[in-house]
């Protein structure tokens, strides 16, 4: 979910539903700190893609620290063996295939913003 969808979609974008795993406007402490650093560095607000990219980089860093063999399969295995992944909106487990086990959220474009739905 990127702001460009709303900007380029204009009025027809209103009411569009999305599924995601991160509410970029949540008040999770790590997420708030990341958004502050991101905005200071890039002079623009962080979006979901930036936050998930950060989460992926942290997972990769974790895998690199846990293996001395720097190959794709060995890094993947090291990440999988971690079990719990550190993330901006809370840590989450992965299954044996590396699929994240975290709840999906539904968002709706309302008044030019992505709003989480109940």
PDB file of C-alpha atoms in Angstrom:
ATOM      1  CA  UNK A   1       0.000   0.000   0.000  1.00  0.00           C
ATOM      2  CA  UNK A   2       1.659   3.127  -1.201  1.00  0.00           C
ATOM      3  CA  UNK A   3       0.533   6.717  -1.211  1.00  0.00           C
ATOM      4  CA  UNK A   4       1.014   6.770  -4.985  1.00  0.00           C
ATOM      5  CA  UNK A   5      -2.015   4.496  -5.351  1.00  0.00           C
ATOM      6  CA  UNK A   6      -4.202   7.139  -3.751  1.00  0.00           C
ATOM      7  CA  UNK A   7      -2.475  10.033  -5.524  1.00  0.00           C
ATOM      8  CA  UNK A   8      -2.704   8.435  -8.968  1.00  0.00           C
ATOM      9  CA  UNK A   9      -6.079   6.788  -8.403  1.00  0.00           C
ATOM     10  CA  UNK A  10      -7.784   9.948  -7.268  1.00  0.00           C
ATOM     11  CA  UNK A  11     -11.438   9.807  -6.329  1.00  0.00           C
ATOM     12  CA  UNK A  12     -11.992   6.307  -7.829  1.00  0.00           C
ATOM     13  CA  UNK A  13      -9.451   4.948  -5.284  1.00  0.00           C
ATOM     14  CA  UNK A  14     -11.871   5.754  -2.434  1.00  0.00           C
ATOM     15  CA  UNK A  15     -13.310   2.612  -0.904  1.00  0.00           C
ATOM     16  CA  UNK A  16     -10.631   0.264  -2.254  1.00  0.00           C
ATOM     17  CA  UNK A  17      -9.787  -2.580   0.137  1.00  0.00           C
ATOM     18  CA  UNK A  18      -6.301  -3.958   0.765  1.00  0.00           C
ATOM     19  CA  UNK A  19      -4.896  -6.770   2.887  1.00  0.00           C
ATOM     20  CA  UNK A  20      -1.661  -6.168   4.744  1.00  0.00           C
ATOM     21  CA  UNK A  21       0.303  -7.137   7.818  1.00  0.00           C
ATOM     22  CA  UNK A  22       1.356  -3.702   9.002  1.00  0.00           C
ATOM     23  CA  UNK A  23      -0.541  -0.595   9.985  1.00  0.00           C
ATOM     24  CA  UNK A  24       2.079   2.074   9.321  1.00  0.00           C
ATOM     25  CA  UNK A  25       0.194   4.375  11.695  1.00  0.00           C
ATOM     26  CA  UNK A  26       0.257   1.947  14.634  1.00  0.00           C
ATOM     27  CA  UNK A  27       1.882   3.114  17.855  1.00  0.00           C
ATOM     28  CA  UNK A  28       4.370   0.243  18.227  1.00  0.00           C
ATOM     29  CA  UNK A  29       7.536   1.730  19.808  1.00  0.00           C
ATOM     30  CA  UNK A  30       9.978   0.241  17.283  1.00  0.00           C
ATOM     31  CA  UNK A  31       7.813   1.402  14.390  1.00  0.00           C
ATOM     32  CA  UNK A  32       7.559   4.929  15.785  1.00  0.00           C
ATOM     33  CA  UNK A  33      11.341   5.119  16.235  1.00  0.00           C
ATOM     34  CA  UNK A  34      11.913   3.797  12.695  1.00  0.00           C
ATOM     35  CA  UNK A  35       9.502   6.330  11.209  1.00  0.00           C
ATOM     36  CA  UNK A  36      11.260   9.168  13.034  1.00  0.00           C
ATOM     37  CA  UNK A  37      14.706   8.069  11.788  1.00  0.00           C
ATOM     38  CA  UNK A  38      13.408   7.459   8.253  1.00  0.00           C
ATOM     39  CA  UNK A  39      11.782  10.889   8.040  1.00  0.00           C
ATOM     40  CA  UNK A  40      14.914  12.591   9.375  1.00  0.00           C
ATOM     41  CA  UNK A  41      17.123  10.824   6.846  1.00  0.00           C
ATOM     42  CA  UNK A  42      14.944  10.922   3.720  1.00  0.00           C
ATOM     43  CA  UNK A  43      12.736  13.934   4.497  1.00  0.00           C
ATOM     44  CA  UNK A  44       9.579  11.973   3.724  1.00  0.00           C
ATOM     45  CA  UNK A  45       7.331   9.697   5.752  1.00  0.00           C
ATOM     46  CA  UNK A  46       8.016   5.970   5.854  1.00  0.00           C
ATOM     47  CA  UNK A  47       5.471   3.720   4.178  1.00  0.00           C
ATOM     48  CA  UNK A  48       4.724   0.026   4.510  1.00  0.00           C
ATOM     49  CA  UNK A  49       7.308  -0.902   1.855  1.00  0.00           C
ATOM     50  CA  UNK A  50      10.056   0.946   3.734  1.00  0.00           C
ATOM     51  CA  UNK A  51       9.105  -0.701   7.020  1.00  0.00           C
ATOM     52  CA  UNK A  52       8.958  -4.184   5.519  1.00  0.00           C
ATOM     53  CA  UNK A  53      12.269  -3.597   3.748  1.00  0.00           C
ATOM     54  CA  UNK A  54      13.799  -2.729   7.105  1.00  0.00           C
ATOM     55  CA  UNK A  55      12.323  -5.886   8.648  1.00  0.00           C
ATOM     56  CA  UNK A  56      13.805  -7.956   5.803  1.00  0.00           C
ATOM     57  CA  UNK A  57      17.224  -6.362   6.270  1.00  0.00           C
ATOM     58  CA  UNK A  58      17.154  -7.149   9.991  1.00  0.00           C
ATOM     59  CA  UNK A  59      16.234 -10.780   9.256  1.00  0.00           C
ATOM     60  CA  UNK A  60      19.119 -10.993   6.779  1.00  0.00           C
ATOM     61  CA  UNK A  61      21.523  -9.436   9.289  1.00  0.00           C
ATOM     62  CA  UNK A  62      20.401 -11.998  11.876  1.00  0.00           C
ATOM     63  CA  UNK A  63      21.047 -14.845   9.440  1.00  0.00           C
ATOM     64  CA  UNK A  64      24.463 -13.490   8.488  1.00  0.00           C
ATOM     65  CA  UNK A  65      25.502 -13.323  12.146  1.00  0.00           C
ATOM     66  CA  UNK A  66      24.492 -16.954  12.733  1.00  0.00           C
ATOM     67  CA  UNK A  67      26.402 -18.582   9.890  1.00  0.00           C
ATOM     68  CA  UNK A  68      29.967 -18.498   8.688  1.00  0.00           C
ATOM     69  CA  UNK A  69      29.086 -19.945   5.290  1.00  0.00           C
ATOM     70  CA  UNK A  70      27.836 -17.050   3.189  1.00  0.00           C
ATOM     71  CA  UNK A  71      25.669 -18.877   0.688  1.00  0.00           C
ATOM     72  CA  UNK A  72      21.973 -18.421   0.054  1.00  0.00           C
ATOM     73  CA  UNK A  73      20.980 -21.812   1.487  1.00  0.00           C
ATOM     74  CA  UNK A  74      23.108 -21.439   4.639  1.00  0.00           C
ATOM     75  CA  UNK A  75      21.832 -17.920   5.330  1.00  0.00           C
ATOM     76  CA  UNK A  76      18.256 -19.070   4.745  1.00  0.00           C
ATOM     77  CA  UNK A  77      18.748 -21.964   7.158  1.00  0.00           C
ATOM     78  CA  UNK A  78      20.223 -19.648   9.794  1.00  0.00           C
ATOM     79  CA  UNK A  79      17.220 -17.326   9.493  1.00  0.00           C
ATOM     80  CA  UNK A  80      14.792 -20.252   9.697  1.00  0.00           C
ATOM     81  CA  UNK A  81      16.535 -21.587  12.810  1.00  0.00           C
ATOM     82  CA  UNK A  82      16.062 -18.213  14.486  1.00  0.00           C
ATOM     83  CA  UNK A  83      12.387 -19.059  14.796  1.00  0.00           C
ATOM     84  CA  UNK A  84      11.237 -15.611  15.878  1.00  0.00           C
ATOM     85  CA  UNK A  85      11.913 -12.618  13.663  1.00  0.00           C
ATOM     86  CA  UNK A  86      12.424  -9.136  15.090  1.00  0.00           C
ATOM     87  CA  UNK A  87      10.025  -6.727  13.386  1.00  0.00           C
ATOM     88  CA  UNK A  88       9.016  -3.116  13.733  1.00  0.00           C
ATOM     89  CA  UNK A  89       5.446  -3.866  14.741  1.00  0.00           C
ATOM     90  CA  UNK A  90       6.285  -6.847  16.948  1.00  0.00           C
ATOM     91  CA  UNK A  91       8.226 -10.067  16.647  1.00  0.00           C
ATOM     92  CA  UNK A  92       6.678 -12.959  14.757  1.00  0.00           C
ATOM     93  CA  UNK A  93       7.360 -16.647  14.165  1.00  0.00           C
ATOM     94  CA  UNK A  94       8.091 -18.257  10.807  1.00  0.00           C
ATOM     95  CA  UNK A  95       7.229 -21.743   9.681  1.00  0.00           C
ATOM     96  CA  UNK A  96       9.772 -24.209   8.298  1.00  0.00           C
ATOM     97  CA  UNK A  97       9.361 -22.674   4.824  1.00  0.00           C
ATOM     98  CA  UNK A  98      10.067 -19.132   5.986  1.00  0.00           C
ATOM     99  CA  UNK A  99       6.468 -17.973   5.776  1.00  0.00           C
ATOM    100  CA  UNK A 100       5.593 -15.354   8.370  1.00  0.00           C
ATOM    101  CA  UNK A 101       2.917 -16.251  10.875  1.00  0.00           C
ATOM    102  CA  UNK A 102       1.244 -12.953  11.618  1.00  0.00           C
ATOM    103  CA  UNK A 103      -2.314 -11.730  11.258  1.00  0.00           C
ATOM    104  CA  UNK A 104      -3.562  -9.972   8.167  1.00  0.00           C
ATOM    105  CA  UNK A 105      -5.292  -6.642   8.475  1.00  0.00           C
ATOM    106  CA  UNK A 106      -7.855  -5.164   6.108  1.00  0.00           C
ATOM    107  CA  UNK A 107      -7.423  -1.540   5.062  1.00  0.00           C
ATOM    108  CA  UNK A 108      -9.790   0.723   3.187  1.00  0.00           C
ATOM    109  CA  UNK A 109      -8.986   3.935   1.360  1.00  0.00           C
ATOM    110  CA  UNK A 110     -10.990   6.590   3.203  1.00  0.00           C
ATOM    111  CA  UNK A 111     -10.571  10.324   2.632  1.00  0.00           C
ATOM    112  CA  UNK A 112      -7.234   9.784   0.954  1.00  0.00           C
ATOM    113  CA  UNK A 113      -5.730   7.527   3.632  1.00  0.00           C
ATOM    114  CA  UNK A 114      -5.357   3.800   4.289  1.00  0.00           C
ATOM    115  CA  UNK A 115      -7.557   3.125   7.315  1.00  0.00           C
ATOM    116  CA  UNK A 116      -7.543  -0.222   9.174  1.00  0.00           C
ATOM    117  CA  UNK A 117     -10.943  -1.897   9.322  1.00  0.00           C
ATOM    118  CA  UNK A 118     -12.399  -3.898  12.202  1.00  0.00           C
TER     119      UNK A 118
END
